[in-house]
XYZ file of C-alpha atoms in Angstrom:
775
model
C 27.515 73.364 -58.321
C 28.276 77.067 -58.800
C 26.834 77.242 -62.385
C 23.681 75.538 -60.968
C 23.203 78.040 -58.437
C 23.844 80.996 -61.016
C 21.395 79.313 -63.307
C 18.630 79.161 -60.497
C 19.518 82.885 -59.465
C 18.968 84.060 -62.957
C 15.604 82.245 -63.461
C 14.313 83.478 -60.163
C 15.429 86.931 -60.690
C 13.796 86.961 -63.786
C 10.429 86.472 -62.092
C 10.868 88.512 -58.745
C 13.543 91.160 -59.779
C 10.682 93.843 -60.195
C 9.343 93.434 -56.937
C 12.600 93.281 -55.001
C 14.453 96.396 -56.819
C 11.382 98.395 -56.402
C 11.920 98.402 -52.470
C 14.651 99.927 -50.420
C 18.082 98.772 -51.258
C 20.082 99.790 -48.370
C 19.584 96.352 -46.116
C 22.741 94.700 -44.735
C 23.133 90.938 -43.724
C 25.839 89.783 -41.974
C 27.012 86.625 -40.012
C 29.595 83.945 -39.077
C 30.379 80.473 -40.227
C 31.223 77.886 -37.597
C 32.472 74.158 -37.272
C 29.071 72.347 -35.753
C 31.364 70.110 -33.468
C 34.495 72.335 -32.450
C 32.669 75.726 -32.659
C 35.845 76.917 -34.671
C 35.405 79.482 -37.158
C 35.444 78.110 -40.937
C 37.339 80.572 -43.150
C 36.988 80.482 -46.886
C 33.267 79.085 -46.896
C 31.201 80.231 -49.743
C 27.906 82.099 -48.923
C 25.640 82.633 -51.827
C 22.388 84.648 -52.592
C 20.460 82.970 -55.644
C 18.038 85.912 -56.098
C 20.847 88.239 -56.609
C 23.786 86.145 -57.892
C 25.842 87.622 -55.189
C 28.236 85.515 -53.268
C 30.771 86.010 -50.353
C 33.837 84.424 -49.076
C 34.402 84.087 -45.253
C 37.599 85.777 -43.769
C 39.986 84.111 -41.378
C 37.403 84.278 -38.448
C 34.629 82.907 -40.609
C 32.834 86.042 -41.048
C 30.825 87.559 -44.029
C 28.677 90.411 -44.976
C 26.306 91.677 -47.720
C 25.538 95.489 -47.897
C 23.169 97.310 -50.272
C 20.606 94.748 -50.470
C 16.911 95.431 -51.063
C 14.329 94.162 -48.422
C 12.568 91.258 -49.146
C 12.726 87.385 -48.975
C 16.078 85.546 -49.807
C 17.306 82.037 -49.911
C 20.834 82.079 -48.345
C 23.023 79.052 -49.088
C 26.524 78.100 -47.635
C 28.988 75.550 -48.295
C 32.548 74.395 -47.697
C 34.603 71.584 -49.045
C 34.189 68.514 -46.789
C 31.033 69.971 -45.030
C 27.502 69.263 -45.445
C 25.661 72.061 -47.508
C 23.228 74.413 -45.699
C 20.454 76.861 -47.116
C 18.228 78.898 -44.937
C 15.265 81.315 -46.017
C 15.011 84.994 -44.554
C 13.147 88.013 -44.772
C 15.538 90.699 -44.709
C 14.649 93.873 -43.004
C 17.061 96.607 -42.514
C 20.306 94.954 -40.573
C 20.091 91.288 -40.072
C 22.462 88.553 -38.743
C 22.681 85.244 -39.877
C 24.980 82.159 -38.659
C 25.694 78.884 -40.259
C 27.250 75.957 -38.551
C 28.355 73.482 -40.779
C 28.899 69.536 -40.190
C 31.882 67.562 -41.698
C 30.908 64.958 -43.935
C 32.694 61.571 -44.311
C 32.832 60.345 -48.051
C 33.292 56.620 -48.926
C 35.427 56.761 -52.163
C 35.555 52.768 -52.194
C 38.978 51.008 -52.339
C 41.787 52.437 -54.317
C 44.645 49.600 -54.927
C 47.641 50.755 -56.580
C 49.725 47.895 -57.798
C 53.267 47.894 -59.252
C 55.912 45.255 -59.426
C 58.949 46.305 -57.230
C 62.360 46.793 -58.748
C 64.486 43.646 -57.786
C 67.874 44.774 -56.317
C 70.806 43.858 -58.681
C 72.438 40.762 -57.870
C 76.006 41.069 -56.359
C 77.231 38.696 -59.003
C 77.331 39.135 -63.091
C 73.923 38.229 -64.343
C 72.594 38.202 -68.231
C 69.244 37.291 -69.513
C 67.366 36.526 -72.627
C 63.755 38.145 -72.781
C 60.992 39.545 -74.984
C 62.265 39.742 -78.836
C 65.365 38.397 -78.115
C 64.119 35.434 -76.396
C 61.127 34.953 -79.089
C 64.047 35.263 -81.791
C 66.066 32.306 -80.221
C 63.298 29.712 -79.680
C 62.993 26.597 -81.692
C 66.712 25.912 -80.903
C 67.938 23.783 -77.945
C 68.246 25.675 -74.560
C 72.086 25.477 -74.918
C 72.022 27.106 -78.378
C 69.863 29.676 -77.166
C 72.290 30.968 -74.498
C 75.175 30.981 -76.856
C 74.773 34.605 -77.375
C 75.375 35.467 -73.844
C 78.975 36.454 -72.945
C 80.528 33.731 -71.180
C 78.205 31.188 -72.377
C 79.276 28.278 -74.982
C 77.774 24.984 -75.471
C 79.250 21.483 -75.185
C 77.791 19.421 -78.105
C 77.174 15.876 -79.297
C 76.522 16.399 -83.049
C 74.244 19.072 -84.249
C 71.132 18.188 -82.025
C 72.274 17.778 -78.462
C 73.874 20.625 -76.689
C 74.342 21.960 -72.996
C 75.403 25.154 -71.696
C 79.100 25.651 -70.722
C 79.245 28.733 -68.294
C 82.906 30.102 -67.969
C 84.376 26.275 -68.601
C 82.012 24.623 -66.433
C 78.978 22.319 -67.517
C 76.937 19.425 -66.457
C 76.750 18.931 -62.512
C 78.612 22.126 -62.130
C 75.818 24.275 -63.722
C 72.344 24.275 -62.017
C 69.352 24.321 -63.899
C 66.534 25.939 -62.272
C 63.249 25.137 -63.824
C 60.167 27.066 -62.785
C 61.923 27.286 -59.422
C 62.621 23.609 -59.351
C 66.426 22.071 -59.256
C 66.204 20.192 -62.634
C 67.240 16.583 -61.736
C 68.066 13.940 -63.994
C 70.560 12.223 -65.829
C 72.627 15.402 -66.662
C 76.174 13.987 -65.975
C 77.011 13.155 -69.705
C 78.303 15.473 -72.547
C 75.140 14.268 -74.445
C 72.438 14.652 -71.846
C 71.065 18.058 -72.678
C 68.814 19.635 -70.158
C 65.213 18.184 -70.454
C 63.376 21.782 -70.542
C 61.331 23.095 -73.173
C 62.409 26.746 -74.239
C 58.908 27.725 -75.427
C 57.913 27.419 -71.645
C 59.950 30.292 -70.756
C 59.073 33.997 -70.320
C 62.658 34.884 -69.301
C 65.917 33.174 -69.116
C 68.810 34.193 -67.069
C 72.371 33.176 -66.514
C 74.063 33.701 -63.208
C 77.571 33.520 -63.392
C 79.878 31.879 -60.837
C 79.523 30.098 -57.463
C 75.945 30.562 -56.142
C 75.413 27.617 -53.745
C 74.348 29.478 -50.830
C 70.951 30.391 -52.823
C 70.358 27.375 -55.033
C 72.189 24.538 -53.055
C 75.718 22.552 -53.525
C 77.238 22.102 -56.597
C 76.063 25.423 -58.428
C 80.108 25.933 -58.855
C 79.974 27.314 -62.456
C 76.586 29.289 -62.452
C 73.057 28.803 -62.686
C 70.514 29.040 -65.635
C 67.152 30.190 -64.556
C 64.236 29.637 -66.708
C 60.977 31.390 -65.669
C 57.820 31.230 -67.273
C 55.498 34.417 -67.537
C 53.324 35.235 -64.549
C 49.743 33.845 -64.593
C 46.946 36.084 -65.968
C 45.867 38.555 -63.356
C 42.802 39.921 -65.169
C 39.634 37.851 -65.618
C 39.291 36.598 -69.335
C 41.601 34.272 -71.687
C 44.566 34.807 -73.863
C 47.599 33.205 -75.484
C 49.716 33.070 -78.303
C 50.988 30.528 -81.126
C 54.434 30.076 -82.343
C 55.667 28.502 -85.448
C 59.370 27.959 -86.598
C 60.773 26.444 -89.648
C 64.373 25.571 -90.315
C 65.970 24.851 -93.726
C 68.736 22.626 -92.670
C 67.154 19.674 -91.484
C 64.024 20.501 -92.934
C 62.656 20.939 -89.177
C 59.907 22.527 -87.882
C 58.460 23.705 -84.377
C 54.906 24.529 -83.174
C 54.022 25.895 -79.779
C 50.756 26.798 -78.589
C 50.037 28.530 -75.151
C 46.598 29.433 -73.393
C 46.100 31.867 -70.362
C 42.950 32.397 -68.451
C 41.811 33.741 -65.289
C 38.011 32.964 -63.910
C 37.700 36.087 -62.181
C 35.175 36.369 -59.082
C 35.417 35.561 -55.393
C 37.635 32.514 -56.206
C 40.017 33.832 -59.107
C 41.485 30.670 -60.474
C 44.237 31.478 -63.010
C 46.233 28.884 -65.390
C 47.998 28.005 -68.429
C 48.154 25.207 -70.808
C 51.186 24.822 -73.058
C 52.352 22.570 -75.680
C 55.154 21.823 -78.213
C 55.736 19.602 -81.157
C 59.307 19.372 -82.949
C 60.552 17.516 -85.767
C 63.636 17.575 -87.908
C 65.410 15.336 -90.306
C 69.114 14.601 -91.440
C 71.327 17.733 -90.810
C 73.681 18.974 -93.718
C 77.319 20.119 -93.277
C 78.223 22.484 -96.353
C 79.396 19.386 -98.212
C 77.588 16.479 -97.165
C 74.755 15.316 -95.021
C 75.132 14.041 -91.737
C 73.567 10.618 -91.739
C 71.147 9.980 -88.927
C 70.801 13.143 -87.058
C 67.179 13.858 -86.727
C 64.927 14.422 -83.968
C 61.494 14.275 -82.623
C 60.051 16.295 -79.595
C 56.873 16.418 -77.912
C 56.195 18.455 -74.687
C 53.334 19.946 -72.727
C 52.789 21.859 -69.363
C 49.813 23.013 -67.213
C 49.724 25.435 -64.247
C 46.895 26.398 -62.053
C 46.828 28.955 -59.223
C 44.770 30.650 -56.964
C 45.522 34.038 -54.893
C 43.981 35.489 -52.246
C 45.063 38.530 -49.775
C 47.476 36.419 -47.649
C 48.514 33.260 -49.518
C 48.581 31.976 -52.852
C 49.083 28.313 -54.121
C 50.290 26.843 -57.472
C 50.301 23.530 -58.926
C 52.589 22.609 -62.201
C 52.956 19.383 -64.326
C 55.135 18.996 -67.507
C 56.417 16.535 -69.457
C 59.388 16.503 -72.011
C 60.016 13.771 -74.477
C 62.496 13.895 -76.972
C 64.156 11.319 -79.708
C 67.490 12.216 -80.991
C 69.432 10.121 -83.515
C 73.362 10.167 -82.892
C 75.559 10.893 -86.119
C 75.846 7.217 -87.605
C 79.579 7.869 -88.782
C 80.605 8.356 -84.971
C 80.050 4.558 -84.467
C 83.179 2.672 -85.967
C 83.562 -1.080 -86.096
C 87.399 -1.751 -85.331
C 90.447 0.483 -84.245
C 91.825 0.857 -88.065
C 88.442 2.212 -89.114
C 88.393 4.662 -86.112
C 91.758 5.942 -86.865
C 90.857 6.286 -90.620
C 87.761 8.136 -90.027
C 89.638 10.446 -87.796
C 92.502 10.873 -90.549
C 90.051 11.351 -93.445
C 87.927 14.194 -91.570
C 84.837 13.086 -93.233
C 82.170 10.309 -93.698
C 82.785 7.742 -96.403
C 79.612 8.823 -98.389
C 77.743 12.351 -98.942
C 74.665 10.713 -97.397
C 71.024 11.883 -98.238
C 68.291 13.290 -96.544
C 65.668 11.555 -94.326
C 63.461 12.111 -91.569
C 64.176 8.395 -90.192
C 65.280 8.247 -86.887
C 67.491 5.282 -86.623
C 70.323 3.905 -84.596
C 72.317 5.189 -82.798
C 69.623 7.039 -80.806
C 68.377 8.237 -77.395
C 65.028 8.568 -75.907
C 64.453 10.858 -73.019
C 61.399 11.543 -70.938
C 61.103 13.880 -68.037
C 58.239 14.525 -65.742
C 57.947 17.051 -63.178
C 55.150 17.934 -60.386
C 55.338 21.033 -58.377
C 53.188 22.353 -55.671
C 53.828 25.550 -54.360
C 52.271 27.570 -51.306
C 53.229 30.914 -50.054
C 51.804 32.453 -46.894
C 52.244 36.410 -45.584
C 53.342 35.964 -42.035
C 51.735 39.292 -40.937
C 53.891 42.101 -41.421
C 57.120 40.481 -40.882
C 57.528 38.508 -44.185
C 56.635 35.664 -46.310
C 56.793 31.515 -45.877
C 57.052 29.429 -48.945
C 56.647 25.814 -48.992
C 57.482 23.884 -52.185
C 57.703 20.121 -53.065
C 58.385 18.830 -56.399
C 58.458 15.150 -57.875
C 60.724 14.576 -61.076
C 60.950 11.421 -62.994
C 63.600 10.824 -65.644
C 64.112 7.785 -67.972
C 66.879 7.724 -70.459
C 67.129 5.192 -73.077
C 70.226 4.758 -75.521
C 70.456 2.551 -78.473
C 73.500 0.864 -80.161
C 74.225 1.501 -83.967
C 75.192 -2.388 -83.779
C 73.181 -5.362 -83.943
C 73.229 -7.694 -81.217
C 75.140 -10.791 -81.003
C 73.076 -13.625 -82.615
C 70.056 -11.042 -82.927
C 69.054 -8.310 -85.164
C 66.673 -5.911 -83.415
C 63.557 -5.372 -85.130
C 62.644 -2.290 -83.259
C 63.727 0.204 -80.840
C 61.758 -1.197 -77.911
C 65.174 -2.992 -76.728
C 67.752 -0.237 -75.856
C 71.347 -1.312 -74.767
C 71.230 1.171 -71.907
C 68.276 2.522 -69.627
C 68.293 4.427 -66.629
C 65.692 5.686 -64.659
C 65.857 8.188 -61.608
C 63.365 9.514 -59.436
C 64.033 12.783 -57.425
C 61.887 14.257 -54.733
C 62.592 17.756 -53.459
C 61.346 19.811 -50.533
C 62.052 23.396 -50.198
C 61.207 25.694 -47.428
C 62.169 29.297 -46.982
C 60.962 32.313 -44.700
C 61.732 35.650 -46.419
C 61.716 38.569 -44.100
C 60.888 42.371 -44.837
C 63.342 45.007 -44.260
C 64.328 45.419 -40.682
C 67.156 47.779 -39.970
C 67.850 47.917 -43.746
C 68.173 44.293 -43.649
C 66.478 41.673 -46.033
C 67.179 38.314 -46.228
C 65.825 34.894 -45.882
C 66.584 31.591 -44.095
C 65.477 28.331 -45.449
C 66.085 24.426 -45.615
C 66.156 21.798 -48.544
C 65.934 18.036 -48.509
C 66.371 15.949 -51.789
C 65.830 12.312 -52.131
C 66.878 10.305 -55.277
C 66.705 6.744 -56.501
C 68.336 5.543 -59.508
C 67.962 2.350 -61.126
C 70.183 0.936 -64.267
C 67.520 -1.533 -65.745
C 69.948 -2.163 -68.541
C 73.477 -2.025 -69.362
C 76.149 -1.290 -66.877
C 77.864 2.124 -67.395
C 76.863 3.259 -64.151
C 75.378 1.387 -60.994
C 71.975 1.670 -59.209
C 72.101 4.090 -56.239
C 70.199 5.834 -53.549
C 70.980 9.501 -52.618
C 69.988 11.837 -49.876
C 70.937 15.701 -49.444
C 69.884 17.707 -46.729
C 71.027 21.570 -46.662
C 70.171 24.879 -44.744
C 71.086 28.244 -45.349
C 70.632 31.851 -44.436
C 71.411 35.089 -46.685
C 71.044 38.722 -45.843
C 71.215 41.989 -47.810
C 71.832 45.327 -46.113
C 70.750 48.475 -48.212
C 70.175 52.054 -46.754
C 68.635 54.446 -49.346
C 70.294 57.045 -50.608
C 73.625 55.556 -49.472
C 75.225 54.091 -52.357
C 76.753 50.934 -51.023
C 74.908 47.614 -50.506
C 76.325 44.308 -48.926
C 75.237 40.730 -48.918
C 76.442 37.726 -47.241
C 75.097 34.326 -46.740
C 76.107 30.947 -45.437
C 74.991 27.359 -46.226
C 75.560 23.892 -44.897
C 74.977 20.655 -46.800
C 75.091 17.021 -46.227
C 75.230 14.135 -49.014
C 74.775 10.448 -48.327
C 75.225 8.115 -51.180
C 74.429 4.332 -51.272
C 75.783 2.499 -54.327
C 74.473 -0.574 -55.120
C 75.464 -2.939 -58.335
C 76.466 -2.118 -61.899
C 75.415 -4.766 -64.166
C 76.854 -7.965 -62.701
C 79.487 -5.934 -60.677
C 78.800 -5.890 -57.045
C 79.944 -2.556 -55.555
C 77.909 -1.995 -52.397
C 79.396 1.197 -51.143
C 78.231 4.156 -48.765
C 79.960 7.689 -49.219
C 79.386 10.604 -47.024
C 80.012 14.187 -48.153
C 79.295 17.482 -46.101
C 80.722 20.963 -46.056
C 79.721 24.519 -45.731
C 79.424 27.029 -48.547
C 79.360 30.955 -48.260
C 79.002 34.094 -50.174
C 79.913 38.064 -49.779
C 79.063 40.622 -52.357
C 78.937 44.326 -52.320
C 77.759 46.790 -54.812
C 78.739 50.244 -54.867
C 76.590 52.663 -56.711
C 79.140 55.501 -58.409
C 75.979 57.191 -60.008
C 72.617 56.480 -61.601
C 74.507 55.057 -64.582
C 77.665 53.329 -63.239
C 78.085 50.687 -60.413
C 80.600 48.233 -59.398
C 79.951 44.537 -58.125
C 82.405 42.660 -56.284
C 81.500 38.951 -55.241
C 83.518 36.065 -53.588
C 82.252 32.730 -52.694
C 83.053 29.209 -51.716
C 81.311 26.376 -52.931
C 81.842 22.534 -53.152
C 80.677 19.477 -55.284
C 80.476 16.010 -54.269
C 81.589 13.593 -57.262
C 78.886 12.017 -59.611
C 78.142 8.398 -59.515
C 79.479 8.572 -63.008
C 82.650 9.998 -62.073
C 83.001 7.556 -59.634
C 81.788 4.330 -61.322
C 81.320 4.521 -64.797
C 82.805 1.597 -66.596
C 81.762 1.089 -70.057
C 80.643 2.309 -73.759
C 78.794 5.743 -73.468
C 76.583 5.530 -76.610
C 75.275 8.957 -76.909
C 78.590 10.387 -76.890
C 80.321 7.547 -78.647
C 83.037 6.944 -76.103
C 84.274 4.779 -73.626
C 84.428 6.075 -70.050
C 86.074 5.042 -67.047
C 85.569 6.392 -63.452
C 87.480 6.669 -60.209
C 86.049 5.433 -57.010
C 88.534 7.428 -54.871
C 87.569 11.088 -56.010
C 87.010 13.394 -53.451
C 84.569 16.235 -53.615
C 85.585 19.487 -55.264
C 86.446 22.661 -53.262
C 85.973 26.123 -55.314
C 86.793 29.742 -53.965
C 85.391 32.097 -56.910
C 85.981 35.873 -56.986
C 84.270 38.107 -59.709
C 84.582 41.866 -60.210
C 82.097 43.535 -62.485
C 81.711 47.399 -63.913
C 78.061 48.026 -65.359
C 77.298 51.099 -67.217
C 74.149 52.031 -68.683
C 72.704 55.632 -69.121
C 69.494 54.191 -70.624
C 69.921 56.283 -73.504
C 72.544 55.280 -76.255
C 75.397 53.439 -74.419
C 75.601 50.344 -71.950
C 78.354 48.193 -71.235
C 79.739 45.379 -68.719
C 83.100 43.796 -67.873
C 83.124 41.253 -65.437
C 86.694 39.943 -64.343
C 86.950 36.435 -62.544
C 89.066 33.944 -60.941
C 88.067 30.762 -59.899
C 90.074 28.227 -57.877
C 88.974 24.475 -57.430
C 90.776 22.054 -55.302
C 90.516 18.609 -56.829
C 89.042 19.591 -59.942
C 87.293 16.593 -61.805
C 87.915 16.472 -65.541
C 87.468 13.862 -68.305
C 91.154 13.333 -69.687
C 91.377 11.625 -73.185
C 93.290 8.415 -73.268
C 96.334 7.622 -75.650
C 94.546 4.338 -76.821
C 90.836 3.909 -77.808
C 89.142 0.795 -76.831
C 87.926 -1.905 -78.796
C 84.545 -3.563 -77.473
C 82.193 -6.059 -79.116
C 80.096 -2.608 -79.927
C 83.028 -1.583 -82.003
C 85.947 0.952 -81.330
C 85.609 3.960 -79.411
C 87.739 6.963 -77.972
C 88.395 6.320 -74.397
C 88.253 8.842 -71.716
C 88.997 8.461 -67.964
C 88.070 10.655 -64.810
C 91.092 12.521 -63.592
C 91.440 15.004 -60.451
C 93.684 17.969 -60.133
C 93.801 21.573 -58.424
C 92.498 24.058 -61.286
C 92.652 27.771 -61.817
C 90.371 29.444 -64.391
C 90.886 32.936 -64.832
C 89.006 35.137 -67.779
C 86.671 38.025 -68.546
C 83.262 38.451 -70.185
C 82.751 41.561 -72.195
C 79.315 43.267 -73.589
C 78.522 46.646 -75.036
C 75.852 48.350 -76.836
C 75.789 51.714 -78.429
C 73.165 53.766 -80.297
C 75.073 56.565 -82.094
C 71.820 57.249 -83.464
C 68.251 56.454 -82.592
C 67.819 53.789 -85.472
C 71.034 52.135 -85.163
C 72.773 49.926 -82.428
C 76.224 48.508 -82.548
C 76.980 45.506 -80.333
C 80.125 43.918 -79.140
C 80.727 41.162 -76.793
C 84.013 38.856 -75.808
C 84.697 35.781 -73.857
C 88.354 34.738 -72.701
C 89.329 32.005 -70.522
C 92.391 30.413 -69.334
C 92.373 27.018 -67.347
C 95.600 25.712 -65.935
C 96.304 22.440 -64.213
C 98.011 23.444 -61.014
C 99.953 20.312 -60.497
C 101.795 20.238 -63.447
C 101.403 23.572 -65.008
C 99.324 21.988 -68.241
C 96.446 23.565 -69.739
C 93.177 21.584 -68.872
C 91.363 20.037 -71.882
C 87.866 20.653 -73.346
C 87.818 24.164 -72.302
C 86.062 27.157 -74.553
C 88.319 28.841 -76.849
C 88.561 32.601 -77.029
C 85.712 34.035 -78.990
C 84.254 37.850 -80.116
C 80.920 38.585 -81.591
C 80.328 41.914 -83.186
C 77.017 42.968 -84.500
C 74.996 46.193 -86.121
C 71.090 46.401 -86.169
C 68.990 49.162 -87.696
C 65.467 49.516 -86.527
C 62.580 51.047 -88.823
C 60.213 52.312 -86.273
C 56.537 52.547 -87.011
C 55.444 52.883 -90.678
C 53.096 56.038 -90.583
C 51.534 55.016 -93.830
C 50.675 51.450 -92.552
C 50.297 51.846 -88.873
C 49.876 48.292 -88.305
C 53.616 47.702 -89.201
C 55.754 48.248 -85.840
C 59.073 47.400 -84.729
C 60.750 46.696 -87.869
C 64.424 45.535 -87.378
C 67.328 44.040 -89.427
C 70.758 43.052 -88.584
C 73.986 41.163 -89.108
C 76.457 39.730 -86.705
C 79.710 38.057 -86.757
C 81.493 35.773 -84.404
C 84.916 34.770 -84.491
C 86.145 31.563 -82.484
C 90.196 31.212 -82.022
C 91.793 28.155 -82.292
C 92.150 26.558 -78.936
C 95.961 26.775 -78.625
C 95.733 26.367 -74.582
C 95.136 22.261 -74.828
C 97.257 19.828 -73.558
C 99.630 18.081 -76.388
C 99.475 14.737 -77.501
C 96.306 13.846 -75.021
C 93.604 13.929 -77.615
C 92.600 11.803 -80.632
C 92.879 14.959 -83.000
C 94.205 18.492 -82.609
C 92.054 21.526 -81.997
C 90.347 22.564 -85.080
C 91.462 25.633 -86.459
C 89.841 29.175 -85.832
C 86.803 30.140 -87.748
C 84.270 32.916 -88.617
C 80.585 32.984 -88.998
C 78.397 35.604 -90.278
C 74.560 35.510 -89.167
C 71.628 37.657 -90.325
C 68.409 38.494 -88.579
C 65.314 40.592 -89.354
C 61.643 40.942 -87.826
C 58.747 42.941 -87.742
C 55.373 43.236 -86.046
C 51.899 43.507 -87.347
C 49.164 44.713 -85.414
C 45.493 43.495 -86.104
C 43.295 45.401 -83.474
C 44.058 43.663 -79.994
C 46.106 41.089 -81.531
C 49.685 41.122 -82.605
C 52.016 39.105 -84.870
C 55.592 38.983 -84.786
C 57.441 37.849 -87.953
C 61.139 36.977 -87.833
C 63.602 35.823 -90.506
C 67.282 34.518 -89.787
C 70.017 32.862 -91.482
C 73.172 31.287 -89.775
C 76.282 30.688 -91.134
C 75.316 33.008 -94.105
C 78.408 31.587 -96.171
C 78.163 28.382 -95.719
C 81.402 28.027 -93.928
C 83.026 24.497 -93.161
C 84.261 24.671 -89.711
C 84.629 22.559 -86.459
C 83.887 23.374 -82.764
C 86.448 22.070 -80.345
C 83.612 21.271 -77.763
C 81.851 19.153 -80.226
C 82.432 15.447 -78.974
C 81.939 14.378 -82.758
C 84.400 16.988 -84.270
C 86.709 13.809 -84.985
C 84.485 12.620 -87.661
C 82.486 15.530 -89.344
C 82.245 19.156 -89.804
C 79.583 21.289 -88.123
C 76.145 22.101 -89.586
C 76.081 24.462 -92.583
C 74.022 27.370 -93.703
C 70.419 27.413 -91.828
C 67.719 29.479 -92.807
C 64.784 29.922 -90.347
C 61.547 31.874 -90.125
C 59.472 32.398 -87.334
C 55.913 33.606 -86.400
C 54.360 34.395 -83.074
C 50.676 35.495 -82.851
C 49.250 36.884 -79.503
C 45.583 37.031 -78.881
């Protein structure tokens, strides 16, 4: 504005200067500038004469004065920030007074919205996550295998294609799986019953260590695995990604595609469609093929969401379907052959590669429908209502022919279980009040299970109801935070028939859970977390009433109907250090005492059935103490180089007789080195390149009960892995390329937690290539 006025003054002066300056130039112009409404003086207002280019700034009393002016006609302008501009024409003669009254203006700048995701407070318990590049590098594997890189997490395997996570020695019904905010419910009680979750749907996978029953529900004694998809798209438009993975061992491949969209406008619908296909053939140990170990998988999911100012809604549906073949060498015809197979330590022949999915086999289908609504309750908080329905069908096929019948296809399974689960969750989360934030809620779960074929477990109906209240106190800048919560759950179990056996029992279980936690922030880089919790778990129907051959794990299992509910008291102390520059480390110490701990005890004698000879296991109960530590560290001595170290140690004692508890993970250490190449200046499209080598050493499990297993724990082993990757930028599109080699030296080994370790080695070398395209 000022430069415009100067330009006008220059033009005007060009034509009128001669007339003006030829006159008497001893005139004076003075005056004041005041507020039109309050009549108060306006200091620092600008008063300007365009004809001469002179300007004045009013003093604190709003006064201005021009001297030595030539008499004549002038235009006088006055302006001030936030006020309307004024201009007056005068005929100056001698000494003249001129006053201005400025009016304040209101400027409508439109709506300015600043959005940022709040940093979630740290959990009082130890927690580790896989996300971004680390998660992408693990996809194409099972969910259990993906989590093995996290400290304190191992897997319980059935052969090479079925695995489920073990957190600090606990698995199955003691580990809660949270799939997109829903408790995953299915036939998860068996060692061969892997989680029916597609890892490609995840944007982040987290493990919460230790009892977390208050927040997530009864039976979360060992920990919680949280699978979270990425948030829905918030900007108008579309985008997505395509991922491909290929593996040399089993000649398997996986394809996954994802499309995000947002319609924008007054009703901004957002959604996502995702699908995955996976196919693999017989796996290979270092010296031979593992007959009948192929896999076939087809999954898809769809999400639709709508968000307004005060409320948002989301509908989610997914289907998971898998066919897993079980190693044929694990199904033996008689007791002598079973003992010979264990003593021999390898299959009778070296086998060959095939994509055929033969018997024994399992088919699993899982369907999930979720409807979630959130409503802001004024300035007080947020109310969340969620309903979910899950349907799970599990079919298991024997390796042997039926009596007087040769099955011509796979449509006649020996066992088939179907379970339908309805879950209703309601929670109100209040905003900070006197430095407290928290939530109160309730949960209802109803299940109906039918055993349509076979008689391993009975039909049953169950109902569970729970209420909880959890609060967190945090007062900035005090370095101390507290968290406390309480929960009450009740479960009613109505058991029907197991095949031809009439059980007809009604069981009730109920109890309280609690949690206490504290976080002390020593400084910006170091904090200490202390957590104590109580939890309980009702025995599962399989633990109470199993009686028969479990084909998926090639074993005979026997339950006990007099089992009591487990009672757990867990404590943990975690030290976290992170300077965000070159070093981070975490050490977590824990002690879990579980009264009436339920475990699967190997029996001295195998069982011979018309299906063949099988190792026998029975469910037992004792008081158990599990203590251990998890360690994880990352050090960058220079920006390009990262050194990693992690360790997990566990001691599990049977308090009743002082013996060790069987089927607990052995101690393990992992070390790694990674080099990041950074961006290529000559080829700017090459970014984020890296290469790394890691080694994991698993000790022999010497803390196992003697003479209570069909074979001694396998010896220690060390495996070396290689991983490399880079990114390519093509305009707005990006491609991530990864190469990995597991078990570089093709080492022959056996894992103590593999239920088929009696018959064969683990999978040998495996080379994988991954490609992820985003658009």
